[in-house]
Amino acid sequence: MKLDIMGLQFDNVTMDEAAARAEEILAGEKTCYAVTPNAEIAYEALHDEKLRALLNGADLVLPDGAGVVLASKLLKTPLKQKVAGVDFADRLLSILEKTGGGLFLLGSKPGIAELAAQKMLEKHPELHICGMNDGYFRDEAPVIEKINAAKPDVLFVCLGAPKQELFMKNHLDELHVRLMIGLGGSLDSFAGTVKRAPKWMIRCNLEWLYRLIKEPKRFGRMLRLPKYLFAVLGKRIRG
Ligand code: UDP
């Protein structure tokens, strides 16, 4: 079931339900794309109709972050839980390991995808990573060709928002994959070049604070979180 949270149609699913949806998609014929908006992107989408359409056009819209889940509660249409993109990606690795499907890693600075692949294989030794490409390319055509030649079932698109959403939507018909998913900086996280917050901070919904302390230059971007919640409160008060 979809829930409208400030104009974005989120799938109201638990992590297990999201994984089941992915398995259905992988068993199907269609090329699907998934997005994982957090509060920062949701705030941008409030004022950007094109971005909203890009996100709502996805087959799976997962709430990546405590901010969106809090907004859903404030609006009295609560989402079941946060389904962080990087955690969902990890579930996809387990699914692919089981089914034997191929994975292509696209994005991040040169060398990062290789490092991420190494770390993924340490945890999922049976995983078939069939190709990778960094995210700093000028021509898209050779990259699309390279992806198709590798014949992946799943494509991780880690170019940051909204570049990754545009890439997926624009090339939906050309890319011969089952499921592609926009995952922002997740390859950096898999590679270990950007560490995730300690478990207690994730549990207390303080992952954003951890990232802010580690990367203070994100401060400007992160101001979108309180601005988003302010807009949510405004909507709740106006009804
Ligand atoms: N990136 C990329 N190509 C670009 C711009 C960015 O591959 O042209 C990568 C960047 O190296 C990083 C990710 O996209 O790995 C974006 O990370 P960020 O943490 O900003 O993601 P977001 O918070 O937007 O999901």
PDB file of C-alpha atoms and ligand atoms in Angstrom:
ATOM      1  CA  MET A   1       0.000   0.000   0.000  1.00  0.00           C
ATOM      2  CA  LYS A   2       1.174   3.533  -0.791  1.00  0.00           C
ATOM      3  CA  LEU A   3       1.015   6.374   1.728  1.00  0.00           C
ATOM      4  CA  ASP A   4       1.148  10.020   0.639  1.00  0.00           C
ATOM      5  CA  ILE A   5       3.630  11.903   2.800  1.00  0.00           C
ATOM      6  CA  MET A   6       3.853  15.543   1.670  1.00  0.00           C
ATOM      7  CA  GLY A   7       3.256  14.631  -1.968  1.00  0.00           C
ATOM      8  CA  LEU A   8       5.547  11.593  -2.103  1.00  0.00           C
ATOM      9  CA  GLN A   9       3.910   8.185  -2.470  1.00  0.00           C
ATOM     10  CA  PHE A  10       5.867   5.963  -0.090  1.00  0.00           C
ATOM     11  CA  ASP A  11       5.427   2.210   0.024  1.00  0.00           C
ATOM     12  CA  ASN A  12       4.267   1.379   3.531  1.00  0.00           C
ATOM     13  CA  VAL A  13       6.398  -1.712   3.990  1.00  0.00           C
ATOM     14  CA  THR A  14       8.644  -3.325   6.553  1.00  0.00           C
ATOM     15  CA  MET A  15      12.144  -4.378   5.506  1.00  0.00           C
ATOM     16  CA  ASP A  16      10.888  -7.969   5.044  1.00  0.00           C
ATOM     17  CA  GLU A  17       7.978  -6.810   2.887  1.00  0.00           C
ATOM     18  CA  ALA A  18      10.294  -4.622   0.798  1.00  0.00           C
ATOM     19  CA  ALA A  19      12.593  -7.626   0.295  1.00  0.00           C
ATOM     20  CA  ALA A  20       9.614  -9.739  -0.783  1.00  0.00           C
ATOM     21  CA  ARG A  21       8.688  -7.050  -3.345  1.00  0.00           C
ATOM     22  CA  ALA A  22      12.228  -7.098  -4.678  1.00  0.00           C
ATOM     23  CA  GLU A  23      12.058 -10.888  -5.068  1.00  0.00           C
ATOM     24  CA  GLU A  24       8.802 -10.530  -7.023  1.00  0.00           C
ATOM     25  CA  ILE A  25      10.389  -7.915  -9.294  1.00  0.00           C
ATOM     26  CA  LEU A  26      13.442 -10.108  -9.861  1.00  0.00           C
ATOM     27  CA  ALA A  27      11.218 -13.025 -10.834  1.00  0.00           C
ATOM     28  CA  GLY A  28       9.238 -10.833 -13.265  1.00  0.00           C
ATOM     29  CA  GLU A  29       9.859  -9.554 -16.785  1.00  0.00           C
ATOM     30  CA  LYS A  30       9.673  -5.798 -16.325  1.00  0.00           C
ATOM     31  CA  THR A  31      12.539  -3.373 -15.653  1.00  0.00           C
ATOM     32  CA  CYS A  32      11.711  -1.617 -12.398  1.00  0.00           C
ATOM     33  CA  TYR A  33      13.384   1.145 -10.430  1.00  0.00           C
ATOM     34  CA  ALA A  34      13.402   1.880  -6.736  1.00  0.00           C
ATOM     35  CA  VAL A  35      14.163   5.108  -4.868  1.00  0.00           C
ATOM     36  CA  THR A  36      15.040   5.779  -1.251  1.00  0.00           C
ATOM     37  CA  PRO A  37      14.200   9.410  -0.424  1.00  0.00           C
ATOM     38  CA  ASN A  38      15.287  10.841   2.918  1.00  0.00           C
ATOM     39  CA  ALA A  39      13.944  14.039   4.491  1.00  0.00           C
ATOM     40  CA  GLU A  40      16.460  16.185   2.579  1.00  0.00           C
ATOM     41  CA  ILE A  41      15.234  14.901  -0.775  1.00  0.00           C
ATOM     42  CA  ALA A  42      11.608  14.942   0.392  1.00  0.00           C
ATOM     43  CA  TYR A  43      12.093  18.633   1.221  1.00  0.00           C
ATOM     44  CA  GLU A  44      13.498  19.327  -2.243  1.00  0.00           C
ATOM     45  CA  ALA A  45      10.540  17.453  -3.754  1.00  0.00           C
ATOM     46  CA  LEU A  46       8.111  19.782  -1.929  1.00  0.00           C
ATOM     47  CA  HIS A  47       9.173  22.597  -4.263  1.00  0.00           C
ATOM     48  CA  ASP A  48      10.200  20.619  -7.311  1.00  0.00           C
ATOM     49  CA  GLU A  49       7.407  19.023  -9.266  1.00  0.00           C
ATOM     50  CA  LYS A  50       9.795  17.255 -11.669  1.00  0.00           C
ATOM     51  CA  LEU A  51      11.694  15.610  -8.837  1.00  0.00           C
ATOM     52  CA  ARG A  52       8.391  14.578  -7.229  1.00  0.00           C
ATOM     53  CA  ALA A  53       7.275  12.919 -10.467  1.00  0.00           C
ATOM     54  CA  LEU A  54      10.630  11.157 -10.792  1.00  0.00           C
ATOM     55  CA  LEU A  55      10.334   9.760  -7.288  1.00  0.00           C
ATOM     56  CA  ASN A  56       6.640   8.884  -7.545  1.00  0.00           C
ATOM     57  CA  GLY A  57       7.267   7.149 -10.874  1.00  0.00           C
ATOM     58  CA  ALA A  58       9.362   4.498  -9.130  1.00  0.00           C
ATOM     59  CA  ASP A  59       8.028   0.993  -8.556  1.00  0.00           C
ATOM     60  CA  LEU A  60       9.283   1.031  -4.988  1.00  0.00           C
ATOM     61  CA  VAL A  61       9.585   4.187  -2.848  1.00  0.00           C
ATOM     62  CA  LEU A  62      11.297   3.415   0.452  1.00  0.00           C
ATOM     63  CA  PRO A  63      11.601   5.817   3.411  1.00  0.00           C
ATOM     64  CA  ASP A  64      15.341   6.224   3.978  1.00  0.00           C
ATOM     65  CA  GLY A  65      15.542   8.004   7.269  1.00  0.00           C
ATOM     66  CA  ALA A  66      13.916   8.768  10.565  1.00  0.00           C
ATOM     67  CA  GLY A  67      12.791  12.221   9.357  1.00  0.00           C
ATOM     68  CA  VAL A  68      10.326  10.841   6.817  1.00  0.00           C
ATOM     69  CA  VAL A  69       8.941   8.311   9.324  1.00  0.00           C
ATOM     70  CA  LEU A  70       8.534  11.086  11.916  1.00  0.00           C
ATOM     71  CA  ALA A  71       6.719  13.206   9.306  1.00  0.00           C
ATOM     72  CA  SER A  72       4.358  10.303   8.558  1.00  0.00           C
ATOM     73  CA  LYS A  73       3.538  10.038  12.269  1.00  0.00           C
ATOM     74  CA  LEU A  74       2.980  13.786  12.623  1.00  0.00           C
ATOM     75  CA  LEU A  75       0.578  13.609   9.671  1.00  0.00           C
ATOM     76  CA  LYS A  76      -1.256  10.703  11.351  1.00  0.00           C
ATOM     77  CA  THR A  77      -0.552   8.361   8.454  1.00  0.00           C
ATOM     78  CA  PRO A  78       2.319   6.433  10.056  1.00  0.00           C
ATOM     79  CA  LEU A  79       4.729   4.430   7.931  1.00  0.00           C
ATOM     80  CA  LYS A  80       5.513   1.001   9.402  1.00  0.00           C
ATOM     81  CA  GLN A  81       9.247   1.623   9.624  1.00  0.00           C
ATOM     82  CA  LYS A  82      12.324   3.240   8.178  1.00  0.00           C
ATOM     83  CA  VAL A  83      13.805   1.154   5.358  1.00  0.00           C
ATOM     84  CA  ALA A  84      17.281   2.640   4.954  1.00  0.00           C
ATOM     85  CA  GLY A  85      18.635   2.350   1.415  1.00  0.00           C
ATOM     86  CA  VAL A  86      21.951   0.884   2.527  1.00  0.00           C
ATOM     87  CA  ASP A  87      20.218  -1.767   4.689  1.00  0.00           C
ATOM     88  CA  PHE A  88      17.848  -2.650   1.853  1.00  0.00           C
ATOM     89  CA  ALA A  89      20.848  -2.907  -0.475  1.00  0.00           C
ATOM     90  CA  ASP A  90      22.404  -5.362   1.950  1.00  0.00           C
ATOM     91  CA  ARG A  91      19.192  -7.438   1.870  1.00  0.00           C
ATOM     92  CA  LEU A  92      19.396  -7.420  -1.933  1.00  0.00           C
ATOM     93  CA  LEU A  93      22.904  -8.864  -1.680  1.00  0.00           C
ATOM     94  CA  SER A  94      21.537 -11.797   0.372  1.00  0.00           C
ATOM     95  CA  ILE A  95      18.725 -12.322  -2.158  1.00  0.00           C
ATOM     96  CA  LEU A  96      21.160 -12.273  -5.087  1.00  0.00           C
ATOM     97  CA  GLU A  97      23.502 -14.630  -3.282  1.00  0.00           C
ATOM     98  CA  LYS A  98      20.595 -17.064  -2.955  1.00  0.00           C
ATOM     99  CA  THR A  99      19.292 -16.709  -6.521  1.00  0.00           C
ATOM    100  CA  GLY A 100      22.697 -16.424  -8.227  1.00  0.00           C
ATOM    101  CA  GLY A 101      21.646 -13.200  -9.994  1.00  0.00           C
ATOM    102  CA  GLY A 102      24.253 -10.680 -11.132  1.00  0.00           C
ATOM    103  CA  LEU A 103      24.927  -7.262  -9.590  1.00  0.00           C
ATOM    104  CA  PHE A 104      26.423  -4.173 -11.246  1.00  0.00           C
ATOM    105  CA  LEU A 105      27.790  -1.320  -9.113  1.00  0.00           C
ATOM    106  CA  LEU A 106      27.561   2.148 -10.637  1.00  0.00           C
ATOM    107  CA  GLY A 107      28.762   5.311  -8.934  1.00  0.00           C
ATOM    108  CA  SER A 108      31.172   6.939  -6.492  1.00  0.00           C
ATOM    109  CA  LYS A 109      34.732   8.025  -7.093  1.00  0.00           C
ATOM    110  CA  PRO A 110      37.107   5.761  -9.034  1.00  0.00           C
ATOM    111  CA  GLY A 111      38.249   2.816  -6.929  1.00  0.00           C
ATOM    112  CA  ILE A 112      35.352   2.930  -4.464  1.00  0.00           C
ATOM    113  CA  ALA A 113      33.132   0.384  -6.257  1.00  0.00           C
ATOM    114  CA  GLU A 114      36.078  -2.066  -6.348  1.00  0.00           C
ATOM    115  CA  LEU A 115      36.576  -1.642  -2.607  1.00  0.00           C
ATOM    116  CA  ALA A 116      32.834  -1.972  -1.961  1.00  0.00           C
ATOM    117  CA  ALA A 117      32.749  -5.156  -4.067  1.00  0.00           C
ATOM    118  CA  GLN A 118      35.598  -6.608  -2.016  1.00  0.00           C
ATOM    119  CA  LYS A 119      33.752  -5.889   1.246  1.00  0.00           C
ATOM    120  CA  MET A 120      30.468  -7.252  -0.156  1.00  0.00           C
ATOM    121  CA  LEU A 121      32.181 -10.488  -1.174  1.00  0.00           C
ATOM    122  CA  GLU A 122      33.721 -10.899   2.285  1.00  0.00           C
ATOM    123  CA  LYS A 123      30.197 -10.959   3.726  1.00  0.00           C
ATOM    124  CA  HIS A 124      28.450 -12.668   0.772  1.00  0.00           C
ATOM    125  CA  PRO A 125      31.037 -15.001  -0.755  1.00  0.00           C
ATOM    126  CA  GLU A 126      28.620 -16.488  -3.316  1.00  0.00           C
ATOM    127  CA  LEU A 127      27.572 -13.087  -4.668  1.00  0.00           C
ATOM    128  CA  HIS A 128      28.102 -12.583  -8.420  1.00  0.00           C
ATOM    129  CA  ILE A 129      29.286  -9.013  -9.055  1.00  0.00           C
ATOM    130  CA  CYS A 130      29.293  -8.871 -12.835  1.00  0.00           C
ATOM    131  CA  GLY A 131      30.607  -5.335 -13.367  1.00  0.00           C
ATOM    132  CA  MET A 132      31.210  -1.860 -12.024  1.00  0.00           C
ATOM    133  CA  ASN A 133      31.834   1.722 -13.134  1.00  0.00           C
ATOM    134  CA  ASP A 134      32.626   4.907 -11.240  1.00  0.00           C
ATOM    135  CA  GLY A 135      30.097   7.728 -11.199  1.00  0.00           C
ATOM    136  CA  TYR A 136      32.167  10.436 -12.880  1.00  0.00           C
ATOM    137  CA  PHE A 137      31.528   9.839 -16.588  1.00  0.00           C
ATOM    138  CA  ARG A 138      30.604  12.375 -19.252  1.00  0.00           C
ATOM    139  CA  ASP A 139      28.983  10.135 -21.860  1.00  0.00           C
ATOM    140  CA  GLU A 140      26.172   7.934 -20.645  1.00  0.00           C
ATOM    141  CA  ALA A 141      25.950   5.742 -23.780  1.00  0.00           C
ATOM    142  CA  PRO A 142      29.153   3.708 -23.219  1.00  0.00           C
ATOM    143  CA  VAL A 143      28.177   3.197 -19.579  1.00  0.00           C
ATOM    144  CA  ILE A 144      24.747   1.861 -20.593  1.00  0.00           C
ATOM    145  CA  GLU A 145      26.469  -0.421 -23.094  1.00  0.00           C
ATOM    146  CA  LYS A 146      28.849  -1.688 -20.439  1.00  0.00           C
ATOM    147  CA  ILE A 147      25.988  -2.390 -18.012  1.00  0.00           C
ATOM    148  CA  ASN A 148      23.966  -4.273 -20.633  1.00  0.00           C
ATOM    149  CA  ALA A 149      26.990  -6.324 -21.711  1.00  0.00           C
ATOM    150  CA  ALA A 150      27.478  -7.444 -18.095  1.00  0.00           C
ATOM    151  CA  LYS A 151      23.827  -8.657 -17.979  1.00  0.00           C
ATOM    152  CA  PRO A 152      23.096  -7.794 -14.343  1.00  0.00           C
ATOM    153  CA  ASP A 153      19.782  -8.530 -12.631  1.00  0.00           C
ATOM    154  CA  VAL A 154      20.282  -5.699 -10.142  1.00  0.00           C
ATOM    155  CA  LEU A 155      21.941  -2.327 -10.708  1.00  0.00           C
ATOM    156  CA  PHE A 156      22.992  -0.127  -7.788  1.00  0.00           C
ATOM    157  CA  VAL A 157      22.934   3.500  -9.006  1.00  0.00           C
ATOM    158  CA  CYS A 158      24.969   5.595  -6.572  1.00  0.00           C
ATOM    159  CA  LEU A 159      25.287   9.030  -8.188  1.00  0.00           C
ATOM    160  CA  GLY A 160      23.552  11.125  -5.500  1.00  0.00           C
ATOM    161  CA  ALA A 161      20.055  12.598  -5.835  1.00  0.00           C
ATOM    162  CA  PRO A 162      18.555  13.646  -8.203  1.00  0.00           C
ATOM    163  CA  LYS A 163      21.222  12.550 -10.703  1.00  0.00           C
ATOM    164  CA  GLN A 164      20.651   8.860 -10.000  1.00  0.00           C
ATOM    165  CA  GLU A 165      16.855   9.139 -10.304  1.00  0.00           C
ATOM    166  CA  LEU A 166      17.206  10.961 -13.631  1.00  0.00           C
ATOM    167  CA  PHE A 167      19.635   8.322 -14.879  1.00  0.00           C
ATOM    168  CA  MET A 168      17.246   5.481 -13.984  1.00  0.00           C
ATOM    169  CA  LYS A 169      14.131   7.118 -15.418  1.00  0.00           C
ATOM    170  CA  ASN A 170      15.823   8.340 -18.621  1.00  0.00           C
ATOM    171  CA  HIS A 171      17.324   4.948 -19.420  1.00  0.00           C
ATOM    172  CA  LEU A 172      14.553   2.686 -18.185  1.00  0.00           C
ATOM    173  CA  ASP A 173      13.883   1.311 -21.664  1.00  0.00           C
ATOM    174  CA  GLU A 174      17.528   0.924 -22.662  1.00  0.00           C
ATOM    175  CA  LEU A 175      18.802  -0.810 -19.544  1.00  0.00           C
ATOM    176  CA  HIS A 176      18.277  -4.553 -19.597  1.00  0.00           C
ATOM    177  CA  VAL A 177      18.087  -5.148 -15.866  1.00  0.00           C
ATOM    178  CA  ARG A 178      15.280  -6.313 -13.586  1.00  0.00           C
ATOM    179  CA  LEU A 179      15.740  -3.895 -10.716  1.00  0.00           C
ATOM    180  CA  MET A 180      17.773  -0.736 -10.349  1.00  0.00           C
ATOM    181  CA  ILE A 181      17.901   1.292  -7.216  1.00  0.00           C
ATOM    182  CA  GLY A 182      19.193   4.772  -6.378  1.00  0.00           C
ATOM    183  CA  LEU A 183      21.378   4.505  -3.296  1.00  0.00           C
ATOM    184  CA  GLY A 184      23.261   7.819  -2.902  1.00  0.00           C
ATOM    185  CA  GLY A 185      26.496   7.371  -1.006  1.00  0.00           C
ATOM    186  CA  SER A 186      25.927   3.684  -0.185  1.00  0.00           C
ATOM    187  CA  LEU A 187      28.975   2.428  -2.081  1.00  0.00           C
ATOM    188  CA  ASP A 188      31.162   4.663   0.112  1.00  0.00           C
ATOM    189  CA  SER A 189      29.452   3.091   3.075  1.00  0.00           C
ATOM    190  CA  PHE A 190      29.983  -0.491   1.800  1.00  0.00           C
ATOM    191  CA  ALA A 191      33.605   0.365   0.982  1.00  0.00           C
ATOM    192  CA  GLY A 192      34.084   1.671   4.507  1.00  0.00           C
ATOM    193  CA  THR A 193      35.405   5.045   3.315  1.00  0.00           C
ATOM    194  CA  VAL A 194      32.380   6.663   4.976  1.00  0.00           C
ATOM    195  CA  LYS A 195      31.539   4.907   8.229  1.00  0.00           C
ATOM    196  CA  ARG A 196      27.975   4.384   9.413  1.00  0.00           C
ATOM    197  CA  ALA A 197      27.008   5.612  12.876  1.00  0.00           C
ATOM    198  CA  PRO A 198      27.371   3.267  15.871  1.00  0.00           C
ATOM    199  CA  LYS A 199      24.367   0.970  16.369  1.00  0.00           C
ATOM    200  CA  TRP A 200      23.103   2.880  19.428  1.00  0.00           C
ATOM    201  CA  MET A 201      22.969   6.118  17.416  1.00  0.00           C
ATOM    202  CA  ILE A 202      21.060   4.391  14.586  1.00  0.00           C
ATOM    203  CA  ARG A 203      18.647   2.938  17.182  1.00  0.00           C
ATOM    204  CA  CYS A 204      18.089   6.391  18.730  1.00  0.00           C
ATOM    205  CA  ASN A 205      17.442   7.893  15.264  1.00  0.00           C
ATOM    206  CA  LEU A 206      20.610   9.968  15.551  1.00  0.00           C
ATOM    207  CA  GLU A 207      22.366   8.782  12.400  1.00  0.00           C
ATOM    208  CA  TRP A 208      21.971  12.298  10.912  1.00  0.00           C
ATOM    209  CA  LEU A 209      23.850  13.779  13.917  1.00  0.00           C
ATOM    210  CA  TYR A 210      26.716  11.333  13.414  1.00  0.00           C
ATOM    211  CA  ARG A 211      27.017  12.278   9.725  1.00  0.00           C
ATOM    212  CA  LEU A 212      26.904  15.953  10.626  1.00  0.00           C
ATOM    213  CA  ILE A 213      29.745  15.572  13.142  1.00  0.00           C
ATOM    214  CA  LYS A 214      31.835  13.580  10.656  1.00  0.00           C
ATOM    215  CA  GLU A 215      31.079  15.843   7.669  1.00  0.00           C
ATOM    216  CA  PRO A 216      30.259  19.364   8.947  1.00  0.00           C
ATOM    217  CA  LYS A 217      30.054  20.612   5.342  1.00  0.00           C
ATOM    218  CA  ARG A 218      26.703  18.804   5.168  1.00  0.00           C
ATOM    219  CA  PHE A 219      25.260  21.363   7.589  1.00  0.00           C
ATOM    220  CA  GLY A 220      23.589  23.464   4.870  1.00  0.00           C
ATOM    221  CA  ARG A 221      21.964  20.406   3.340  1.00  0.00           C
ATOM    222  CA  MET A 222      20.879  19.098   6.700  1.00  0.00           C
ATOM    223  CA  LEU A 223      18.962  22.260   7.466  1.00  0.00           C
ATOM    224  CA  ARG A 224      16.434  20.829   5.041  1.00  0.00           C
ATOM    225  CA  LEU A 225      15.431  18.307   7.729  1.00  0.00           C
ATOM    226  CA  PRO A 226      14.053  20.906  10.212  1.00  0.00           C
ATOM    227  CA  LYS A 227      12.601  22.875   7.270  1.00  0.00           C
ATOM    228  CA  TYR A 228      10.834  19.701   6.096  1.00  0.00           C
ATOM    229  CA  LEU A 229       9.448  19.001   9.569  1.00  0.00           C
ATOM    230  CA  PHE A 230       8.354  22.631   9.835  1.00  0.00           C
ATOM    231  CA  ALA A 231       6.398  22.235   6.578  1.00  0.00           C
ATOM    232  CA  VAL A 232       4.902  18.994   7.929  1.00  0.00           C
ATOM    233  CA  LEU A 233       3.765  20.750  11.117  1.00  0.00           C
ATOM    234  CA  GLY A 234       2.270  23.530   9.001  1.00  0.00           C
ATOM    235  CA  LYS A 235       0.266  20.975   7.027  1.00  0.00           C
ATOM    236  CA  ARG A 236      -0.880  19.246  10.205  1.00  0.00           C
ATOM    237  CA  ILE A 237      -2.056  22.502  11.763  1.00  0.00           C
ATOM    238  CA  ARG A 238      -3.841  23.626   8.595  1.00  0.00           C
ATOM    239  CA  GLY A 239      -5.315  20.124   8.308  1.00  0.00           C
TER     240      GLY A 239
HETATM  241  N1  UDP B   1      28.592  10.829  -7.129  1.00  0.00           N
HETATM  242  C1  UDP B   1      28.878  10.258  -8.360  1.00  0.00           C
HETATM  243  N2  UDP B   1      28.837  11.032  -9.481  1.00  0.00           N
HETATM  244  C2  UDP B   1      28.534  12.341  -9.435  1.00  0.00           C
HETATM  245  C3  UDP B   1      28.213  12.933  -8.180  1.00  0.00           C
HETATM  246  C4  UDP B   1      28.249  12.133  -7.043  1.00  0.00           C
HETATM  247  O1  UDP B   1      29.165   9.064  -8.426  1.00  0.00           O
HETATM  248  O2  UDP B   1      28.537  12.980 -10.484  1.00  0.00           O
HETATM  249  C5  UDP B   1      28.623   9.984  -5.938  1.00  0.00           C
HETATM  250  C6  UDP B   1      29.509  10.479  -4.815  1.00  0.00           C
HETATM  251  O3  UDP B   1      30.850  10.063  -5.040  1.00  0.00           O
HETATM  252  C7  UDP B   1      28.887   9.790  -3.613  1.00  0.00           C
HETATM  253  C8  UDP B   1      27.401   9.738  -4.003  1.00  0.00           C
HETATM  254  O4  UDP B   1      27.339   9.943  -5.402  1.00  0.00           O
HETATM  255  O5  UDP B   1      29.377   8.493  -3.498  1.00  0.00           O
HETATM  256  C9  UDP B   1      26.535  10.778  -3.336  1.00  0.00           C
HETATM  257  O6  UDP B   1      26.741  10.716  -2.008  1.00  0.00           O
HETATM  258  P1  UDP B   1      25.841  11.516  -0.973  1.00  0.00           P
HETATM  259  O7  UDP B   1      26.249  11.065   0.373  1.00  0.00           O
HETATM  260  O8  UDP B   1      25.884  12.974  -1.294  1.00  0.00           O
HETATM  261  O9  UDP B   1      24.434  10.900  -1.342  1.00  0.00           O
HETATM  262  P2  UDP B   1      22.999  11.395  -0.966  1.00  0.00           P
HETATM  263  O10 UDP B   1      23.065  11.890   0.444  1.00  0.00           O
HETATM  264  O11 UDP B   1      22.682  12.459  -1.985  1.00  0.00           O
HETATM  265  O12 UDP B   1      22.159  10.182  -1.141  1.00  0.00           O
END
